[in-house]
Amino acid sequence: MDRDKLRTVVEAIPPGRWMSYADVCVAAGGFADEARSVNQRLMALEVAGAHRVLRADGRVAPTALGDPERARALLEDEGLAFDERDRASQDARLRLAQEAAV
């Protein structure tokens, strides 16, 4: 997966919206199974908006950017709602078709 494309995709996620790790991988020219390495890449590259990348079910990953509580706080500050199971709204999720123009 191309680092520059990864950065471009993640930085294009608007405040209050989110994408899954797998969708980000595919949108950045990689494969969905590379999702496990995205968090580490985002931390290493210090990508703006990286807190907007979540698990497919909308939960903040336990290792999200090395500080999952901070990642969730940033999302909540942007107005992203979480349900009683700690899942972000699927209505706020950007899908691959929506990111094709990135």
PDB file of N, CA and C in Angstrom:
ATOM      1  N   MET A   1       0.847  -1.170   0.000  1.00  0.00           N
ATOM      2  CA  MET A   1       0.000   0.000   0.000  1.00  0.00           C
ATOM      3  C   MET A   1       0.893   1.233   0.000  1.00  0.00           C
ATOM      4  N   ASP A   2       0.533   2.164  -0.823  1.00  0.00           N
ATOM      5  CA  ASP A   2       1.316   3.375  -1.005  1.00  0.00           C
ATOM      6  C   ASP A   2       1.121   4.329   0.179  1.00  0.00           C
ATOM      7  N   ARG A   3       2.230   4.781   0.776  1.00  0.00           N
ATOM      8  CA  ARG A   3       2.175   5.672   1.944  1.00  0.00           C
ATOM      9  C   ARG A   3       1.505   7.001   1.635  1.00  0.00           C
ATOM     10  N   ASP A   4       1.835   7.561   0.485  1.00  0.00           N
ATOM     11  CA  ASP A   4       1.244   8.848   0.126  1.00  0.00           C
ATOM     12  C   ASP A   4      -0.259   8.722  -0.092  1.00  0.00           C
ATOM     13  N   LYS A   5      -0.662   7.640  -0.727  1.00  0.00           N
ATOM     14  CA  LYS A   5      -2.098   7.408  -0.957  1.00  0.00           C
ATOM     15  C   LYS A   5      -2.802   7.164   0.380  1.00  0.00           C
ATOM     16  N   LEU A   6      -2.154   6.427   1.287  1.00  0.00           N
ATOM     17  CA  LEU A   6      -2.722   6.206   2.615  1.00  0.00           C
ATOM     18  C   LEU A   6      -2.966   7.547   3.297  1.00  0.00           C
ATOM     19  N   ARG A   7      -1.971   8.397   3.272  1.00  0.00           N
ATOM     20  CA  ARG A   7      -2.090   9.727   3.869  1.00  0.00           C
ATOM     21  C   ARG A   7      -3.236  10.518   3.214  1.00  0.00           C
ATOM     22  N   THR A   8      -3.303  10.491   1.892  1.00  0.00           N
ATOM     23  CA  THR A   8      -4.335  11.231   1.163  1.00  0.00           C
ATOM     24  C   THR A   8      -5.732  10.753   1.531  1.00  0.00           C
ATOM     25  N   VAL A   9      -5.911   9.439   1.577  1.00  0.00           N
ATOM     26  CA  VAL A   9      -7.226   8.871   1.911  1.00  0.00           C
ATOM     27  C   VAL A   9      -7.644   9.275   3.320  1.00  0.00           C
ATOM     28  N   VAL A  10      -6.765   9.090   4.283  1.00  0.00           N
ATOM     29  CA  VAL A  10      -7.113   9.371   5.680  1.00  0.00           C
ATOM     30  C   VAL A  10      -7.339  10.860   5.899  1.00  0.00           C
ATOM     31  N   GLU A  11      -6.496  11.692   5.325  1.00  0.00           N
ATOM     32  CA  GLU A  11      -6.657  13.134   5.503  1.00  0.00           C
ATOM     33  C   GLU A  11      -7.931  13.661   4.846  1.00  0.00           C
ATOM     34  N   ALA A  12      -8.509  12.902   3.922  1.00  0.00           N
ATOM     35  CA  ALA A  12      -9.745  13.315   3.246  1.00  0.00           C
ATOM     36  C   ALA A  12     -11.005  12.951   4.025  1.00  0.00           C
ATOM     37  N   ILE A  13     -10.874  12.178   5.098  1.00  0.00           N
ATOM     38  CA  ILE A  13     -12.052  11.825   5.891  1.00  0.00           C
ATOM     39  C   ILE A  13     -12.485  13.071   6.653  1.00  0.00           C
ATOM     40  N   PRO A  14     -13.696  13.553   6.413  1.00  0.00           N
ATOM     41  CA  PRO A  14     -14.116  14.792   7.072  1.00  0.00           C
ATOM     42  C   PRO A  14     -14.391  14.602   8.562  1.00  0.00           C
ATOM     43  N   PRO A  15     -14.280  15.670   9.335  1.00  0.00           N
ATOM     44  CA  PRO A  15     -14.621  15.595  10.761  1.00  0.00           C
ATOM     45  C   PRO A  15     -16.040  15.060  10.948  1.00  0.00           C
ATOM     46  N   GLY A  16     -16.195  14.220  11.959  1.00  0.00           N
ATOM     47  CA  GLY A  16     -17.500  13.638  12.255  1.00  0.00           C
ATOM     48  C   GLY A  16     -17.840  12.424  11.426  1.00  0.00           C
ATOM     49  N   ARG A  17     -16.936  12.002  10.559  1.00  0.00           N
ATOM     50  CA  ARG A  17     -17.120  10.811   9.727  1.00  0.00           C
ATOM     51  C   ARG A  17     -15.989   9.841  10.027  1.00  0.00           C
ATOM     52  N   TRP A  18     -16.096   8.608   9.534  1.00  0.00           N
ATOM     53  CA  TRP A  18     -15.047   7.616   9.770  1.00  0.00           C
ATOM     54  C   TRP A  18     -15.020   6.605   8.640  1.00  0.00           C
ATOM     55  N   MET A  19     -13.880   5.900   8.539  1.00  0.00           N
ATOM     56  CA  MET A  19     -13.712   4.774   7.618  1.00  0.00           C
ATOM     57  C   MET A  19     -13.123   3.613   8.398  1.00  0.00           C
ATOM     58  N   SER A  20     -13.365   2.421   7.901  1.00  0.00           N
ATOM     59  CA  SER A  20     -12.774   1.247   8.545  1.00  0.00           C
ATOM     60  C   SER A  20     -11.328   1.090   8.082  1.00  0.00           C
ATOM     61  N   TYR A  21     -10.558   0.374   8.881  1.00  0.00           N
ATOM     62  CA  TYR A  21      -9.167   0.090   8.517  1.00  0.00           C
ATOM     63  C   TYR A  21      -9.093  -0.595   7.151  1.00  0.00           C
ATOM     64  N   ALA A  22      -9.965  -1.582   6.919  1.00  0.00           N
ATOM     65  CA  ALA A  22      -9.933  -2.323   5.660  1.00  0.00           C
ATOM     66  C   ALA A  22     -10.288  -1.432   4.478  1.00  0.00           C
ATOM     67  N   ASP A  23     -11.297  -0.577   4.642  1.00  0.00           N
ATOM     68  CA  ASP A  23     -11.676   0.317   3.553  1.00  0.00           C
ATOM     69  C   ASP A  23     -10.556   1.299   3.231  1.00  0.00           C
ATOM     70  N   VAL A  24      -9.876   1.773   4.262  1.00  0.00           N
ATOM     71  CA  VAL A  24      -8.746   2.672   4.043  1.00  0.00           C
ATOM     72  C   VAL A  24      -7.653   1.951   3.259  1.00  0.00           C
ATOM     73  N   CYS A  25      -7.378   0.712   3.622  1.00  0.00           N
ATOM     74  CA  CYS A  25      -6.346  -0.060   2.906  1.00  0.00           C
ATOM     75  C   CYS A  25      -6.671  -0.175   1.426  1.00  0.00           C
ATOM     76  N   VAL A  26      -7.892  -0.563   1.126  1.00  0.00           N
ATOM     77  CA  VAL A  26      -8.280  -0.753  -0.270  1.00  0.00           C
ATOM     78  C   VAL A  26      -8.270   0.581  -1.011  1.00  0.00           C
ATOM     79  N   ALA A  27      -8.789   1.630  -0.385  1.00  0.00           N
ATOM     80  CA  ALA A  27      -8.804   2.950  -1.024  1.00  0.00           C
ATOM     81  C   ALA A  27      -7.392   3.470  -1.282  1.00  0.00           C
ATOM     82  N   ALA A  28      -6.432   3.010  -0.469  1.00  0.00           N
ATOM     83  CA  ALA A  28      -5.037   3.440  -0.627  1.00  0.00           C
ATOM     84  C   ALA A  28      -4.253   2.519  -1.554  1.00  0.00           C
ATOM     85  N   GLY A  29      -4.950   1.622  -2.231  1.00  0.00           N
ATOM     86  CA  GLY A  29      -4.290   0.761  -3.202  1.00  0.00           C
ATOM     87  C   GLY A  29      -3.781  -0.546  -2.647  1.00  0.00           C
ATOM     88  N   GLY A  30      -4.145  -0.856  -1.418  1.00  0.00           N
ATOM     89  CA  GLY A  30      -3.720  -2.113  -0.803  1.00  0.00           C
ATOM     90  C   GLY A  30      -4.840  -3.135  -0.780  1.00  0.00           C
ATOM     91  N   PHE A  31      -4.710  -4.072   0.128  1.00  0.00           N
ATOM     92  CA  PHE A  31      -5.686  -5.139   0.278  1.00  0.00           C
ATOM     93  C   PHE A  31      -6.293  -5.080   1.674  1.00  0.00           C
ATOM     94  N   ALA A  32      -7.540  -5.519   1.794  1.00  0.00           N
ATOM     95  CA  ALA A  32      -8.241  -5.471   3.075  1.00  0.00           C
ATOM     96  C   ALA A  32      -7.480  -6.202   4.172  1.00  0.00           C
ATOM     97  N   ASP A  33      -6.765  -7.267   3.828  1.00  0.00           N
ATOM     98  CA  ASP A  33      -6.048  -8.021   4.865  1.00  0.00           C
ATOM     99  C   ASP A  33      -4.826  -7.286   5.404  1.00  0.00           C
ATOM    100  N   GLU A  34      -4.495  -6.130   4.841  1.00  0.00           N
ATOM    101  CA  GLU A  34      -3.412  -5.302   5.369  1.00  0.00           C
ATOM    102  C   GLU A  34      -3.898  -4.419   6.516  1.00  0.00           C
ATOM    103  N   ALA A  35      -5.167  -4.508   6.839  1.00  0.00           N
ATOM    104  CA  ALA A  35      -5.768  -3.637   7.853  1.00  0.00           C
ATOM    105  C   ALA A  35      -5.053  -3.725   9.196  1.00  0.00           C
ATOM    106  N   ARG A  36      -4.522  -4.891   9.508  1.00  0.00           N
ATOM    107  CA  ARG A  36      -3.847  -5.065  10.808  1.00  0.00           C
ATOM    108  C   ARG A  36      -2.641  -4.151  10.978  1.00  0.00           C
ATOM    109  N   SER A  37      -2.051  -3.738   9.881  1.00  0.00           N
ATOM    110  CA  SER A  37      -0.847  -2.905   9.970  1.00  0.00           C
ATOM    111  C   SER A  37      -1.133  -1.408   9.829  1.00  0.00           C
ATOM    112  N   VAL A  38      -2.366  -1.042   9.557  1.00  0.00           N
ATOM    113  CA  VAL A  38      -2.675   0.366   9.294  1.00  0.00           C
ATOM    114  C   VAL A  38      -2.439   1.245  10.515  1.00  0.00           C
ATOM    115  N   ASN A  39      -2.856   0.798  11.689  1.00  0.00           N
ATOM    116  CA  ASN A  39      -2.674   1.613  12.892  1.00  0.00           C
ATOM    117  C   ASN A  39      -1.208   1.979  13.087  1.00  0.00           C
ATOM    118  N   GLN A  40      -0.317   1.011  12.945  1.00  0.00           N
ATOM    119  CA  GLN A  40       1.113   1.268  13.096  1.00  0.00           C
ATOM    120  C   GLN A  40       1.610   2.246  12.031  1.00  0.00           C
ATOM    121  N   ARG A  41       1.133   2.090  10.816  1.00  0.00           N
ATOM    122  CA  ARG A  41       1.548   2.997   9.735  1.00  0.00           C
ATOM    123  C   ARG A  41       1.063   4.418   9.996  1.00  0.00           C
ATOM    124  N   LEU A  42      -0.171   4.537  10.470  1.00  0.00           N
ATOM    125  CA  LEU A  42      -0.709   5.865  10.755  1.00  0.00           C
ATOM    126  C   LEU A  42       0.078   6.547  11.873  1.00  0.00           C
ATOM    127  N   MET A  43       0.473   5.777  12.870  1.00  0.00           N
ATOM    128  CA  MET A  43       1.272   6.352  13.952  1.00  0.00           C
ATOM    129  C   MET A  43       2.649   6.773  13.442  1.00  0.00           C
ATOM    130  N   ALA A  44       3.278   5.923  12.655  1.00  0.00           N
ATOM    131  CA  ALA A  44       4.619   6.223  12.146  1.00  0.00           C
ATOM    132  C   ALA A  44       4.607   7.443  11.219  1.00  0.00           C
ATOM    133  N   LEU A  45       3.569   7.564  10.420  1.00  0.00           N
ATOM    134  CA  LEU A  45       3.478   8.667   9.461  1.00  0.00           C
ATOM    135  C   LEU A  45       2.875   9.938  10.077  1.00  0.00           C
ATOM    136  N   GLU A  46       2.322   9.807  11.281  1.00  0.00           N
ATOM    137  CA  GLU A  46       1.670  10.934  11.959  1.00  0.00           C
ATOM    138  C   GLU A  46       0.658  11.612  11.040  1.00  0.00           C
ATOM    139  N   VAL A  47      -0.299  10.811  10.561  1.00  0.00           N
ATOM    140  CA  VAL A  47      -1.299  11.278   9.607  1.00  0.00           C
ATOM    141  C   VAL A  47      -2.402  12.060  10.313  1.00  0.00           C
ATOM    142  N   ALA A  48      -2.662  13.268   9.829  1.00  0.00           N
ATOM    143  CA  ALA A  48      -3.762  14.066  10.363  1.00  0.00           C
ATOM    144  C   ALA A  48      -5.085  13.341  10.102  1.00  0.00           C
ATOM    145  N   GLY A  49      -5.946  13.309  11.099  1.00  0.00           N
ATOM    146  CA  GLY A  49      -7.244  12.659  10.955  1.00  0.00           C
ATOM    147  C   GLY A  49      -7.223  11.165  11.169  1.00  0.00           C
ATOM    148  N   ALA A  50      -6.091  10.627  11.593  1.00  0.00           N
ATOM    149  CA  ALA A  50      -5.971   9.176  11.769  1.00  0.00           C
ATOM    150  C   ALA A  50      -6.951   8.629  12.810  1.00  0.00           C
ATOM    151  N   HIS A  51      -7.405   9.479  13.724  1.00  0.00           N
ATOM    152  CA  HIS A  51      -8.374   9.033  14.732  1.00  0.00           C
ATOM    153  C   HIS A  51      -9.720   8.687  14.094  1.00  0.00           C
ATOM    154  N   ARG A  52      -9.930   9.029  12.835  1.00  0.00           N
ATOM    155  CA  ARG A  52     -11.186   8.754  12.131  1.00  0.00           C
ATOM    156  C   ARG A  52     -11.199   7.377  11.472  1.00  0.00           C
ATOM    157  N   VAL A  53     -10.180   6.570  11.725  1.00  0.00           N
ATOM    158  CA  VAL A  53     -10.116   5.209  11.192  1.00  0.00           C
ATOM    159  C   VAL A  53     -10.453   4.257  12.337  1.00  0.00           C
ATOM    160  N   LEU A  54     -11.535   3.497  12.138  1.00  0.00           N
ATOM    161  CA  LEU A  54     -12.065   2.627  13.190  1.00  0.00           C
ATOM    162  C   LEU A  54     -12.196   1.195  12.703  1.00  0.00           C
ATOM    163  N   ARG A  55     -12.536   0.322  13.637  1.00  0.00           N
ATOM    164  CA  ARG A  55     -12.843  -1.058  13.267  1.00  0.00           C
ATOM    165  C   ARG A  55     -14.118  -1.056  12.435  1.00  0.00           C
ATOM    166  N   ALA A  56     -14.342  -2.092  11.662  1.00  0.00           N
ATOM    167  CA  ALA A  56     -15.495  -2.149  10.754  1.00  0.00           C
ATOM    168  C   ALA A  56     -16.828  -2.013  11.487  1.00  0.00           C
ATOM    169  N   ASP A  57     -16.870  -2.439  12.741  1.00  0.00           N
ATOM    170  CA  ASP A  57     -18.130  -2.338  13.491  1.00  0.00           C
ATOM    171  C   ASP A  57     -18.317  -0.963  14.131  1.00  0.00           C
ATOM    172  N   GLY A  58     -17.365  -0.059  13.908  1.00  0.00           N
ATOM    173  CA  GLY A  58     -17.486   1.298  14.423  1.00  0.00           C
ATOM    174  C   GLY A  58     -16.845   1.526  15.776  1.00  0.00           C
ATOM    175  N   ARG A  59     -16.195   0.506  16.319  1.00  0.00           N
ATOM    176  CA  ARG A  59     -15.535   0.691  17.611  1.00  0.00           C
ATOM    177  C   ARG A  59     -14.107   1.203  17.421  1.00  0.00           C
ATOM    178  N   VAL A  60     -13.651   1.966  18.390  1.00  0.00           N
ATOM    179  CA  VAL A  60     -12.262   2.405  18.421  1.00  0.00           C
ATOM    180  C   VAL A  60     -11.426   1.184  18.795  1.00  0.00           C
ATOM    181  N   ALA A  61     -10.396   0.909  18.040  1.00  0.00           N
ATOM    182  CA  ALA A  61      -9.536  -0.249  18.328  1.00  0.00           C
ATOM    183  C   ALA A  61      -8.832  -0.055  19.665  1.00  0.00           C
ATOM    184  N   PRO A  62      -8.592  -1.150  20.390  1.00  0.00           N
ATOM    185  CA  PRO A  62      -7.946  -1.050  21.701  1.00  0.00           C
ATOM    186  C   PRO A  62      -6.538  -0.452  21.652  1.00  0.00           C
ATOM    187  N   THR A  63      -5.916  -0.477  20.487  1.00  0.00           N
ATOM    188  CA  THR A  63      -4.570   0.087  20.340  1.00  0.00           C
ATOM    189  C   THR A  63      -4.564   1.329  19.451  1.00  0.00           C
ATOM    190  N   ALA A  64      -5.719   1.919  19.200  1.00  0.00           N
ATOM    191  CA  ALA A  64      -5.844   3.037  18.266  1.00  0.00           C
ATOM    192  C   ALA A  64      -4.864   4.155  18.584  1.00  0.00           C
ATOM    193  N   LEU A  65      -3.917   4.343  17.686  1.00  0.00           N
ATOM    194  CA  LEU A  65      -2.918   5.411  17.769  1.00  0.00           C
ATOM    195  C   LEU A  65      -2.188   5.450  19.097  1.00  0.00           C
ATOM    196  N   GLY A  66      -2.165   4.318  19.774  1.00  0.00           N
ATOM    197  CA  GLY A  66      -1.475   4.224  21.055  1.00  0.00           C
ATOM    198  C   GLY A  66      -2.242   4.860  22.205  1.00  0.00           C
ATOM    199  N   ASP A  67      -3.409   5.434  21.927  1.00  0.00           N
ATOM    200  CA  ASP A  67      -4.203   6.112  22.953  1.00  0.00           C
ATOM    201  C   ASP A  67      -5.677   6.109  22.531  1.00  0.00           C
ATOM    202  N   PRO A  68      -6.358   4.969  22.685  1.00  0.00           N
ATOM    203  CA  PRO A  68      -7.740   4.874  22.213  1.00  0.00           C
ATOM    204  C   PRO A  68      -8.703   5.859  22.889  1.00  0.00           C
ATOM    205  N   GLU A  69      -8.452   6.204  24.134  1.00  0.00           N
ATOM    206  CA  GLU A  69      -9.329   7.160  24.808  1.00  0.00           C
ATOM    207  C   GLU A  69      -9.231   8.536  24.156  1.00  0.00           C
ATOM    208  N   ARG A  70      -8.029   8.919  23.788  1.00  0.00           N
ATOM    209  CA  ARG A  70      -7.834  10.209  23.107  1.00  0.00           C
ATOM    210  C   ARG A  70      -8.487  10.187  21.726  1.00  0.00           C
ATOM    211  N   ALA A  71      -8.334   9.071  21.000  1.00  0.00           N
ATOM    212  CA  ALA A  71      -8.942   8.957  19.670  1.00  0.00           C
ATOM    213  C   ALA A  71     -10.462   9.115  19.771  1.00  0.00           C
ATOM    214  N   ARG A  72     -11.068   8.457  20.751  1.00  0.00           N
ATOM    215  CA  ARG A  72     -12.519   8.571  20.908  1.00  0.00           C
ATOM    216  C   ARG A  72     -12.910   9.990  21.313  1.00  0.00           C
ATOM    217  N   ALA A  73     -12.159  10.599  22.202  1.00  0.00           N
ATOM    218  CA  ALA A  73     -12.466  11.974  22.622  1.00  0.00           C
ATOM    219  C   ALA A  73     -12.421  12.924  21.425  1.00  0.00           C
ATOM    220  N   LEU A  74     -11.443  12.755  20.549  1.00  0.00           N
ATOM    221  CA  LEU A  74     -11.358  13.594  19.352  1.00  0.00           C
ATOM    222  C   LEU A  74     -12.580  13.402  18.464  1.00  0.00           C
ATOM    223  N   LEU A  75     -13.003  12.157  18.314  1.00  0.00           N
ATOM    224  CA  LEU A  75     -14.185  11.869  17.501  1.00  0.00           C
ATOM    225  C   LEU A  75     -15.443  12.481  18.113  1.00  0.00           C
ATOM    226  N   GLU A  76     -15.585  12.346  19.417  1.00  0.00           N
ATOM    227  CA  GLU A  76     -16.746  12.920  20.093  1.00  0.00           C
ATOM    228  C   GLU A  76     -16.734  14.447  19.991  1.00  0.00           C
ATOM    229  N   ASP A  77     -15.553  15.051  20.084  1.00  0.00           N
ATOM    230  CA  ASP A  77     -15.433  16.507  19.928  1.00  0.00           C
ATOM    231  C   ASP A  77     -15.889  16.954  18.535  1.00  0.00           C
ATOM    232  N   GLU A  78     -15.730  16.066  17.550  1.00  0.00           N
ATOM    233  CA  GLU A  78     -16.162  16.370  16.186  1.00  0.00           C
ATOM    234  C   GLU A  78     -17.648  16.104  15.974  1.00  0.00           C
ATOM    235  N   GLY A  79     -18.316  15.574  17.010  1.00  0.00           N
ATOM    236  CA  GLY A  79     -19.746  15.327  16.925  1.00  0.00           C
ATOM    237  C   GLY A  79     -20.132  13.913  16.539  1.00  0.00           C
ATOM    238  N   LEU A  80     -19.163  12.998  16.470  1.00  0.00           N
ATOM    239  CA  LEU A  80     -19.484  11.620  16.137  1.00  0.00           C
ATOM    240  C   LEU A  80     -20.132  10.950  17.339  1.00  0.00           C
ATOM    241  N   ALA A  81     -21.296  10.380  17.126  1.00  0.00           N
ATOM    242  CA  ALA A  81     -22.052   9.729  18.197  1.00  0.00           C
ATOM    243  C   ALA A  81     -21.679   8.253  18.295  1.00  0.00           C
ATOM    244  N   PHE A  82     -21.642   7.760  19.526  1.00  0.00           N
ATOM    245  CA  PHE A  82     -21.409   6.345  19.798  1.00  0.00           C
ATOM    246  C   PHE A  82     -22.635   5.789  20.508  1.00  0.00           C
ATOM    247  N   ASP A  83     -22.973   4.535  20.224  1.00  0.00           N
ATOM    248  CA  ASP A  83     -24.124   3.923  20.878  1.00  0.00           C
ATOM    249  C   ASP A  83     -23.722   3.276  22.205  1.00  0.00           C
ATOM    250  N   GLU A  84     -24.656   2.599  22.822  1.00  0.00           N
ATOM    251  CA  GLU A  84     -24.411   1.988  24.127  1.00  0.00           C
ATOM    252  C   GLU A  84     -23.396   0.845  24.073  1.00  0.00           C
ATOM    253  N   ARG A  85     -23.093   0.357  22.868  1.00  0.00           N
ATOM    254  CA  ARG A  85     -22.072  -0.690  22.698  1.00  0.00           C
ATOM    255  C   ARG A  85     -20.743  -0.102  22.234  1.00  0.00           C
ATOM    256  N   ASP A  86     -20.591   1.227  22.362  1.00  0.00           N
ATOM    257  CA  ASP A  86     -19.368   1.934  21.993  1.00  0.00           C
ATOM    258  C   ASP A  86     -19.063   1.882  20.505  1.00  0.00           C
ATOM    259  N   ARG A  87     -20.110   1.834  19.698  1.00  0.00           N
ATOM    260  CA  ARG A  87     -19.950   1.794  18.248  1.00  0.00           C
ATOM    261  C   ARG A  87     -20.373   3.120  17.636  1.00  0.00           C
ATOM    262  N   ALA A  88     -19.533   3.639  16.766  1.00  0.00           N
ATOM    263  CA  ALA A  88     -19.869   4.869  16.048  1.00  0.00           C
ATOM    264  C   ALA A  88     -20.995   4.581  15.067  1.00  0.00           C
ATOM    265  N   SER A  89     -21.743   5.599  14.783  1.00  0.00           N
ATOM    266  CA  SER A  89     -22.865   5.471  13.853  1.00  0.00           C
ATOM    267  C   SER A  89     -22.397   4.980  12.484  1.00  0.00           C
ATOM    268  N   GLN A  90     -23.065   3.958  11.980  1.00  0.00           N
ATOM    269  CA  GLN A  90     -22.766   3.473  10.629  1.00  0.00           C
ATOM    270  C   GLN A  90     -23.178   4.501   9.583  1.00  0.00           C
ATOM    271  N   ASP A  91     -24.102   5.386   9.935  1.00  0.00           N
ATOM    272  CA  ASP A  91     -24.511   6.447   9.018  1.00  0.00           C
ATOM    273  C   ASP A  91     -23.370   7.429   8.751  1.00  0.00           C
ATOM    274  N   ALA A  92     -22.428   7.512   9.686  1.00  0.00           N
ATOM    275  CA  ALA A  92     -21.293   8.421   9.546  1.00  0.00           C
ATOM    276  C   ALA A  92     -20.102   7.749   8.856  1.00  0.00           C
ATOM    277  N   ARG A  93     -20.250   6.486   8.512  1.00  0.00           N
ATOM    278  CA  ARG A  93     -19.156   5.741   7.884  1.00  0.00           C
ATOM    279  C   ARG A  93     -19.055   6.077   6.406  1.00  0.00           C
ATOM    280  N   LEU A  94     -17.834   6.345   5.952  1.00  0.00           N
ATOM    281  CA  LEU A  94     -17.578   6.528   4.519  1.00  0.00           C
ATOM    282  C   LEU A  94     -17.211   5.170   3.941  1.00  0.00           C
ATOM    283  N   ARG A  95     -17.812   4.856   2.842  1.00  0.00           N
ATOM    284  CA  ARG A  95     -17.545   3.570   2.173  1.00  0.00           C
ATOM    285  C   ARG A  95     -16.634   3.796   0.969  1.00  0.00           C
ATOM    286  N   LEU A  96     -16.113   2.734   0.433  1.00  0.00           N
ATOM    287  CA  LEU A  96     -15.205   2.810  -0.704  1.00  0.00           C
ATOM    288  C   LEU A  96     -15.777   3.583  -1.876  1.00  0.00           C
ATOM    289  N   ALA A  97     -17.025   3.375  -2.198  1.00  0.00           N
ATOM    290  CA  ALA A  97     -17.625   4.058  -3.335  1.00  0.00           C
ATOM    291  C   ALA A  97     -17.591   5.566  -3.128  1.00  0.00           C
ATOM    292  N   GLN A  98     -17.734   6.012  -1.885  1.00  0.00           N
ATOM    293  CA  GLN A  98     -17.705   7.428  -1.591  1.00  0.00           C
ATOM    294  C   GLN A  98     -16.285   7.972  -1.649  1.00  0.00           C
ATOM    295  N   GLU A  99     -15.290   7.124  -1.481  1.00  0.00           N
ATOM    296  CA  GLU A  99     -13.903   7.569  -1.462  1.00  0.00           C
ATOM    297  C   GLU A  99     -13.223   7.398  -2.817  1.00  0.00           C
ATOM    298  N   ALA A 100     -13.931   6.878  -3.807  1.00  0.00           N
ATOM    299  CA  ALA A 100     -13.312   6.593  -5.097  1.00  0.00           C
ATOM    300  C   ALA A 100     -12.681   7.829  -5.737  1.00  0.00           C
ATOM    301  N   ALA A 101     -13.216   8.979  -5.434  1.00  0.00           N
ATOM    302  CA  ALA A 101     -12.706  10.203  -6.046  1.00  0.00           C
ATOM    303  C   ALA A 101     -11.455  10.749  -5.353  1.00  0.00           C
ATOM    304  N   VAL A 102     -11.073  10.150  -4.227  1.00  0.00           N
ATOM    305  CA  VAL A 102      -9.910  10.656  -3.479  1.00  0.00           C
ATOM    306  C   VAL A 102      -8.645  10.411  -4.257  1.00  0.00           C
TER     307      VAL A 102
END
